[in-house]
PDB file of C-alpha atoms in Angstrom:
ATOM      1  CA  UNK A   1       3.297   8.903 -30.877  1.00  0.00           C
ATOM      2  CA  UNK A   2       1.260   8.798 -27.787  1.00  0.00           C
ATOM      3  CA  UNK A   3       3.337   6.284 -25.698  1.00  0.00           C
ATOM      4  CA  UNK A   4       6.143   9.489 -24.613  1.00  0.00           C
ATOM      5  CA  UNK A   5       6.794  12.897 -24.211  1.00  0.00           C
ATOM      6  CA  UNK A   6       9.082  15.144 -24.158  1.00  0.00           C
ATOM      7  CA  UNK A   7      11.063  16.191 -20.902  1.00  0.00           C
ATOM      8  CA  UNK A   8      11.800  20.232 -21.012  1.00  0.00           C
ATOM      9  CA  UNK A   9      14.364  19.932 -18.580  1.00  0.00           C
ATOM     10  CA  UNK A  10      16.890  17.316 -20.026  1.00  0.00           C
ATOM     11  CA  UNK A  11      14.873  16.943 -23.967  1.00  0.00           C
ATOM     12  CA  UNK A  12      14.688  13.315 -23.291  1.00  0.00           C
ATOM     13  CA  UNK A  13      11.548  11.474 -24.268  1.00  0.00           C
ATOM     14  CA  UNK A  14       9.997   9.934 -21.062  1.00  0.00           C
ATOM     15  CA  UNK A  15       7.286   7.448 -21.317  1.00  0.00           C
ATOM     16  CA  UNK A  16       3.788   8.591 -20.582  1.00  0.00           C
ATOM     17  CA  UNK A  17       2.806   5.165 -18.385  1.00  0.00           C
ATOM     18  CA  UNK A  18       4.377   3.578 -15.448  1.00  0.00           C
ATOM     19  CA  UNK A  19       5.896   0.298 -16.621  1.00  0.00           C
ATOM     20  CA  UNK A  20       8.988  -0.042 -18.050  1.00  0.00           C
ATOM     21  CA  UNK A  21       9.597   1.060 -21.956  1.00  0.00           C
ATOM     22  CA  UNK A  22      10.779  -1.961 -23.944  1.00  0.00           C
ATOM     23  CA  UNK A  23      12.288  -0.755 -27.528  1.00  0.00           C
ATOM     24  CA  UNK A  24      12.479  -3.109 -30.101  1.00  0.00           C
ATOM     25  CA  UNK A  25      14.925  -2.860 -32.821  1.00  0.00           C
ATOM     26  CA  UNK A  26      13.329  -4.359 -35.697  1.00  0.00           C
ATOM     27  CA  UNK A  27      15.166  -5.260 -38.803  1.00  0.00           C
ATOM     28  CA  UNK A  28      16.496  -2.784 -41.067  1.00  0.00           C
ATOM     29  CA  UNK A  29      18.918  -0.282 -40.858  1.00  0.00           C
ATOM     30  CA  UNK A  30      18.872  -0.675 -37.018  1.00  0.00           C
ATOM     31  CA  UNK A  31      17.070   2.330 -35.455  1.00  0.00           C
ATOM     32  CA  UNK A  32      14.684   2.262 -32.941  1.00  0.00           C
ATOM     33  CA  UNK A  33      11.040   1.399 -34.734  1.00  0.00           C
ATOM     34  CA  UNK A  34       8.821   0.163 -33.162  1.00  0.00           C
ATOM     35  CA  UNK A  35       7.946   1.202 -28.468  1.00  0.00           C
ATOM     36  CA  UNK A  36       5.979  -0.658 -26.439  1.00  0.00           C
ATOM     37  CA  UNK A  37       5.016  -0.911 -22.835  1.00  0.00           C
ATOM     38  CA  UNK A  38       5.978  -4.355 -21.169  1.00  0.00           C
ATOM     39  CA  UNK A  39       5.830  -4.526 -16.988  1.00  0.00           C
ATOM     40  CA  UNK A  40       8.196  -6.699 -15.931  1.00  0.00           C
ATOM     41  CA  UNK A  41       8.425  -8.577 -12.686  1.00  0.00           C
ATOM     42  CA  UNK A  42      11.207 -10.932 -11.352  1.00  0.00           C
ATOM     43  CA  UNK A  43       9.771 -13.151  -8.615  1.00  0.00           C
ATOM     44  CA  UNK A  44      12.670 -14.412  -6.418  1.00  0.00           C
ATOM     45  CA  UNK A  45      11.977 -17.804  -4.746  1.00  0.00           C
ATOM     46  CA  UNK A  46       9.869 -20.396  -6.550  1.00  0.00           C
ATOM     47  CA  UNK A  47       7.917 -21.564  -3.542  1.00  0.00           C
ATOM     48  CA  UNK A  48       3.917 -22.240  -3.317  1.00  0.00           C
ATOM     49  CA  UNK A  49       3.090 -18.283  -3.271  1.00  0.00           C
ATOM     50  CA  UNK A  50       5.826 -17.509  -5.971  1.00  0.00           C
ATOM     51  CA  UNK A  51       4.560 -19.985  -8.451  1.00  0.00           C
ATOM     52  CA  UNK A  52       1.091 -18.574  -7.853  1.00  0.00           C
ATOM     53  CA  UNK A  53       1.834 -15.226  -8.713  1.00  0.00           C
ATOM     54  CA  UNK A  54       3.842 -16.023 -11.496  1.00  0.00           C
ATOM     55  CA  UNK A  55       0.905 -18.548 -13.118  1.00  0.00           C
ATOM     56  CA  UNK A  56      -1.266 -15.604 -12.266  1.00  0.00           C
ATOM     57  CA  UNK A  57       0.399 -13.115 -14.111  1.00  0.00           C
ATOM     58  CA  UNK A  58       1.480 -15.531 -17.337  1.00  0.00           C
ATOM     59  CA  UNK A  59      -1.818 -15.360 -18.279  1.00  0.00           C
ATOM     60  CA  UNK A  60      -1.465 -11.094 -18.773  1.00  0.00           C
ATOM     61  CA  UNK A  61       1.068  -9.229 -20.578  1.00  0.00           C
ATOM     62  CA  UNK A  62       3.348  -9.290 -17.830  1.00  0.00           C
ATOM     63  CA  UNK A  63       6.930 -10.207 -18.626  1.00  0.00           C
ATOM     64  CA  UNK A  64       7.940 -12.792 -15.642  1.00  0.00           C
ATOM     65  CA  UNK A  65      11.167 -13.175 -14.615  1.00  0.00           C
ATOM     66  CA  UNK A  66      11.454 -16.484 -11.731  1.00  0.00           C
ATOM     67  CA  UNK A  67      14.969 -16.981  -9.980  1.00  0.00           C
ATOM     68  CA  UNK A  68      15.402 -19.424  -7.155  1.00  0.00           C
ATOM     69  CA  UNK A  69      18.611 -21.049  -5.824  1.00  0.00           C
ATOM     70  CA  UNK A  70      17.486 -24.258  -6.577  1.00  0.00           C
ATOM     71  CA  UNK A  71      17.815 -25.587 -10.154  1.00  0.00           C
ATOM     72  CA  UNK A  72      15.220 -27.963  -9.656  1.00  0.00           C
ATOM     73  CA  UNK A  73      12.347 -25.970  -8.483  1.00  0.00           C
ATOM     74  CA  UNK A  74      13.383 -23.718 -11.648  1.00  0.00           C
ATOM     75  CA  UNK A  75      12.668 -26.841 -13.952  1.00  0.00           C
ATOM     76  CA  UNK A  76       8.989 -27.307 -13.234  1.00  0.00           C
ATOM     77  CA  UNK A  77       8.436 -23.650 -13.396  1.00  0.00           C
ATOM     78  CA  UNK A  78       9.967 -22.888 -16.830  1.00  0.00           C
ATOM     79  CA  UNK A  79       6.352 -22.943 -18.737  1.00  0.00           C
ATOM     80  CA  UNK A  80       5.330 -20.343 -16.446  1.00  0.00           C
ATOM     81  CA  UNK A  81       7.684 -17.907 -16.964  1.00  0.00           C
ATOM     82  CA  UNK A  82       9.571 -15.641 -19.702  1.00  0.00           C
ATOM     83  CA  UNK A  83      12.837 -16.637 -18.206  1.00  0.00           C
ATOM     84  CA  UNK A  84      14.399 -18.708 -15.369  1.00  0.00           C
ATOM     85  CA  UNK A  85      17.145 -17.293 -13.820  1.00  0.00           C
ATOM     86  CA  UNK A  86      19.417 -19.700 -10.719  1.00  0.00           C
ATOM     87  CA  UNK A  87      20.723 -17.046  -8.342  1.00  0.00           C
ATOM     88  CA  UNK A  88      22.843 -16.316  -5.661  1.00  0.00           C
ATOM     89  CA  UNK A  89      20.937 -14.276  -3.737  1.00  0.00           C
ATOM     90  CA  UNK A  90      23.853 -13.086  -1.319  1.00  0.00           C
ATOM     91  CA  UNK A  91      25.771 -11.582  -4.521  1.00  0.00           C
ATOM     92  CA  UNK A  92      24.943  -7.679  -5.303  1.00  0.00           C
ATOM     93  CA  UNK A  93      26.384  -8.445  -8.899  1.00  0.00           C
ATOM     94  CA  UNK A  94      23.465 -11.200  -9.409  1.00  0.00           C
ATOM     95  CA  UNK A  95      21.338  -8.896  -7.549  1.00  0.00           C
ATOM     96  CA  UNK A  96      21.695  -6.012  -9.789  1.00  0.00           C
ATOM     97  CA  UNK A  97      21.371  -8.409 -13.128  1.00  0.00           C
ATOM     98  CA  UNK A  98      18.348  -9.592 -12.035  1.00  0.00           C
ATOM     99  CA  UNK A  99      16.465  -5.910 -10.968  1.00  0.00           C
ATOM    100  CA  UNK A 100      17.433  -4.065 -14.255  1.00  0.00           C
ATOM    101  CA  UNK A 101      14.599  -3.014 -15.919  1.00  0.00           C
ATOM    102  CA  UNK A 102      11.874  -4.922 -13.790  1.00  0.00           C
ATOM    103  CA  UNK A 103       9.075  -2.662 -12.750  1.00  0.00           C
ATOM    104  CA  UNK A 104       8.705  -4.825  -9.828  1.00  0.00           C
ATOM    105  CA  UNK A 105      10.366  -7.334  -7.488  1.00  0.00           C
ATOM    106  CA  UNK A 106       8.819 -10.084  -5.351  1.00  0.00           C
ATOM    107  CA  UNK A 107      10.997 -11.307  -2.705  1.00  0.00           C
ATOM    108  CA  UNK A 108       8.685 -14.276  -2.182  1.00  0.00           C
ATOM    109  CA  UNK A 109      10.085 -16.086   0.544  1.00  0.00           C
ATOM    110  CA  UNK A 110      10.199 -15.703   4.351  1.00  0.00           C
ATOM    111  CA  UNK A 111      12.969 -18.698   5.292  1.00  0.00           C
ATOM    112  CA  UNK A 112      15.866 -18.490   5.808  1.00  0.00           C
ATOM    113  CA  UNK A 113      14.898 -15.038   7.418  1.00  0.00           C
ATOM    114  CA  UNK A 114      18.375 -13.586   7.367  1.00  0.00           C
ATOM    115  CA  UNK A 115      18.352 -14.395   3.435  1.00  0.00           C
ATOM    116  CA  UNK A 116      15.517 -12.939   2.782  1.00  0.00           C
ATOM    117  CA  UNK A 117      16.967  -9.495   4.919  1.00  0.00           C
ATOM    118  CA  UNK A 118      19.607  -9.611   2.799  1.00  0.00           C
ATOM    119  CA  UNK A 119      18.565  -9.849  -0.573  1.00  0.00           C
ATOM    120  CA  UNK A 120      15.996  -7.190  -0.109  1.00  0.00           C
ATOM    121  CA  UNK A 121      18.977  -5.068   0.838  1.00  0.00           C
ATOM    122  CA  UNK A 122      20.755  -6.210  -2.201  1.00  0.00           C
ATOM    123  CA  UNK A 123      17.802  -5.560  -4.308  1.00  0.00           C
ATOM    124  CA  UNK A 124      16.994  -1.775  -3.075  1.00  0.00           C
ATOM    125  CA  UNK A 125      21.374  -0.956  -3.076  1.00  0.00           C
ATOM    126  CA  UNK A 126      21.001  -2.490  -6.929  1.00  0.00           C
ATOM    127  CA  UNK A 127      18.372  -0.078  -7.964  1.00  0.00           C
ATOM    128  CA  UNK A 128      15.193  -2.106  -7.527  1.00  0.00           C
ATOM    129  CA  UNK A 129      12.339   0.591  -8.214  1.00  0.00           C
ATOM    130  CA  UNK A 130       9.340  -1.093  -6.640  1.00  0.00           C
ATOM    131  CA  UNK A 131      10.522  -4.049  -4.060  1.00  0.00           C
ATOM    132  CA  UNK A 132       7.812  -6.575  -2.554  1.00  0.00           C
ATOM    133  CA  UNK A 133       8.315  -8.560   0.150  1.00  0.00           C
ATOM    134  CA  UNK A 134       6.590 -11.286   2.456  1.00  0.00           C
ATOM    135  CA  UNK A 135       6.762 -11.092   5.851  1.00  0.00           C
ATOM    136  CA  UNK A 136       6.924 -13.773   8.793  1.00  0.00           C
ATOM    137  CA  UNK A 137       5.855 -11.999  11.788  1.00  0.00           C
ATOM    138  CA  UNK A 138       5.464  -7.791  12.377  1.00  0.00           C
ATOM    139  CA  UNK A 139       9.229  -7.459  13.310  1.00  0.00           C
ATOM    140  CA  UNK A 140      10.182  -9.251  10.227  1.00  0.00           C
ATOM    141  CA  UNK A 141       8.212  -6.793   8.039  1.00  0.00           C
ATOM    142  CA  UNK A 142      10.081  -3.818   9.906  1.00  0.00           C
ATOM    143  CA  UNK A 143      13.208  -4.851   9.373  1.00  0.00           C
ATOM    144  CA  UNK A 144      12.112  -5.200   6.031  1.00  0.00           C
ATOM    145  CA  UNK A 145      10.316  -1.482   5.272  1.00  0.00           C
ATOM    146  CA  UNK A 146      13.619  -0.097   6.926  1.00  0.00           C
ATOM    147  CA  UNK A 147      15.770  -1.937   4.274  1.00  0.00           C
ATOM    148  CA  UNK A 148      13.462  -0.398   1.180  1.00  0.00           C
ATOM    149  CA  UNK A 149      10.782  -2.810   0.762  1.00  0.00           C
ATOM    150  CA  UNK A 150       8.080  -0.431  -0.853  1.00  0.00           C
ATOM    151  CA  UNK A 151       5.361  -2.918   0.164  1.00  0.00           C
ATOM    152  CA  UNK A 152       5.092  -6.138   3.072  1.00  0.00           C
ATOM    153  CA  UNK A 153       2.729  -8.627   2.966  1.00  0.00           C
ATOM    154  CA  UNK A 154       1.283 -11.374   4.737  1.00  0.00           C
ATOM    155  CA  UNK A 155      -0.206 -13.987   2.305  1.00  0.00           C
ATOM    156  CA  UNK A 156      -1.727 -15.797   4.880  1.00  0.00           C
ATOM    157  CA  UNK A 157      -3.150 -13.364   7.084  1.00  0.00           C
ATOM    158  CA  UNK A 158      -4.107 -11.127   3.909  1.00  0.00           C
ATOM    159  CA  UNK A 159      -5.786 -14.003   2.447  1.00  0.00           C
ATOM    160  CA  UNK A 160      -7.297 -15.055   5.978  1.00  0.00           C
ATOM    161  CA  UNK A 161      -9.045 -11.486   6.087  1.00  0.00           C
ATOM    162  CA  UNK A 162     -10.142 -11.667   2.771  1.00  0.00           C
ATOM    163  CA  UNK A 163     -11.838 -14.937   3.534  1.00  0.00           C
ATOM    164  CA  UNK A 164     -13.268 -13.862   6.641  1.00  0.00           C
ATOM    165  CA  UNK A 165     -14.883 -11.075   5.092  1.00  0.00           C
ATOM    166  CA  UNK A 166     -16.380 -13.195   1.929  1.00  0.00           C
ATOM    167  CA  UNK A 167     -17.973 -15.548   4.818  1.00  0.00           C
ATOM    168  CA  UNK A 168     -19.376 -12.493   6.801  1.00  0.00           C
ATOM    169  CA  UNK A 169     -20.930 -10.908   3.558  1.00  0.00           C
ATOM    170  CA  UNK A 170     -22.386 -14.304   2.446  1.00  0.00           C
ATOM    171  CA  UNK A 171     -23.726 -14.941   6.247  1.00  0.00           C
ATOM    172  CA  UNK A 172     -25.260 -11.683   5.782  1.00  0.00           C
ATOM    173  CA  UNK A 173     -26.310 -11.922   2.673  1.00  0.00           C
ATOM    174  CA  UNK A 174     -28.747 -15.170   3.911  1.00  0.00           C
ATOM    175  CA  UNK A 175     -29.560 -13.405   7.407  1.00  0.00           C
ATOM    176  CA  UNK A 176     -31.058 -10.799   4.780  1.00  0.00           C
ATOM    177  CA  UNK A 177     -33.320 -13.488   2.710  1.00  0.00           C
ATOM    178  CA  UNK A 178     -34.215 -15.111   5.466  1.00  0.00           C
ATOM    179  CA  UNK A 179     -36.324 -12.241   7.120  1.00  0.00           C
TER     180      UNK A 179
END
């Protein structure tokens, strides 16, 4: 009670919140028993900003998915993460494994450029409902919104704005105690 309702159109129960409805099958006579929300994101490249998002959101209730092409950049991340996936990120059939059921995917590399074009094409063909990507340059993050991505970002730049603007309210903030 109070985590779906019911859908006039079709009488299926829909969940009432945005992330993805995990059912649990307890034991018993095995029927559904127990609902609970559970976002789920798979992060796909294990670099410096992909490990950082994924430490980030260990410490909530997000269920984190991380899935690299290298094996050994999996093996240092496996305490941060629900599960640890080695992909080939070229292959629609891997593609589609990894997007089912996530409420989000991070494409969070920018190198090789061309892999990173086509795996958010992959992703967005397999069914990915909310698809993240970084961006190199402005062209880059074209390309990328014209293949699905639902959001670009530029970690650096983003993070050099948000710095910039700290700075400027702490400069102000002592221009203002100084008078």
């Amino acid at each position: 009670p109070g985590v779906h309702r019911r859908d006039h159109q079709s009488g299926e129960d829909r969940p009432r919140c945005r992330t993805r409805v995990a059912r649990t099958t307890l034991p018993g006579d095995g029927k559904i028993e127990a609902i609970s929300a559970v976002p789920t994101i798979v992060i796909i490249g294990c670099g410096t900003f992909g490990a950082l998002v994924a430490k980030e959101l260990a410490r909530t209730r997000w269920k984190v998915t991380l899935a690299d092409t290298n094996p050994e950049s999996l093996a240092t991340m496996s305490e941060l993460a629900d599960r640890v996936v080695v992909v080939d990120t070229t292959d629609a059939v891997d593609c589609a494994e990894l997007c089912k059921g996530a409420t989000l995917v991070l494409v969070s590399f920018t190198e090789p450029r061309e892999t990173s074009l086509l795996i958010t094409a992959c992703l967005k063909t397999a069914g990915a409902r909310r698809l993240v990507a970084l961006a190199a340059n402005p062209l880059h993050a074209e390309v990328l919104t014209r293949l699905g991505a639902d959001r670009v970002i530029f970690p650096e730049r983003d993070q050099a704005k948000s710095f910039a603007a700290e700075l400027a309210q702490e400069i102000h903030g002592l221009d203002r105690r100084l008078v």
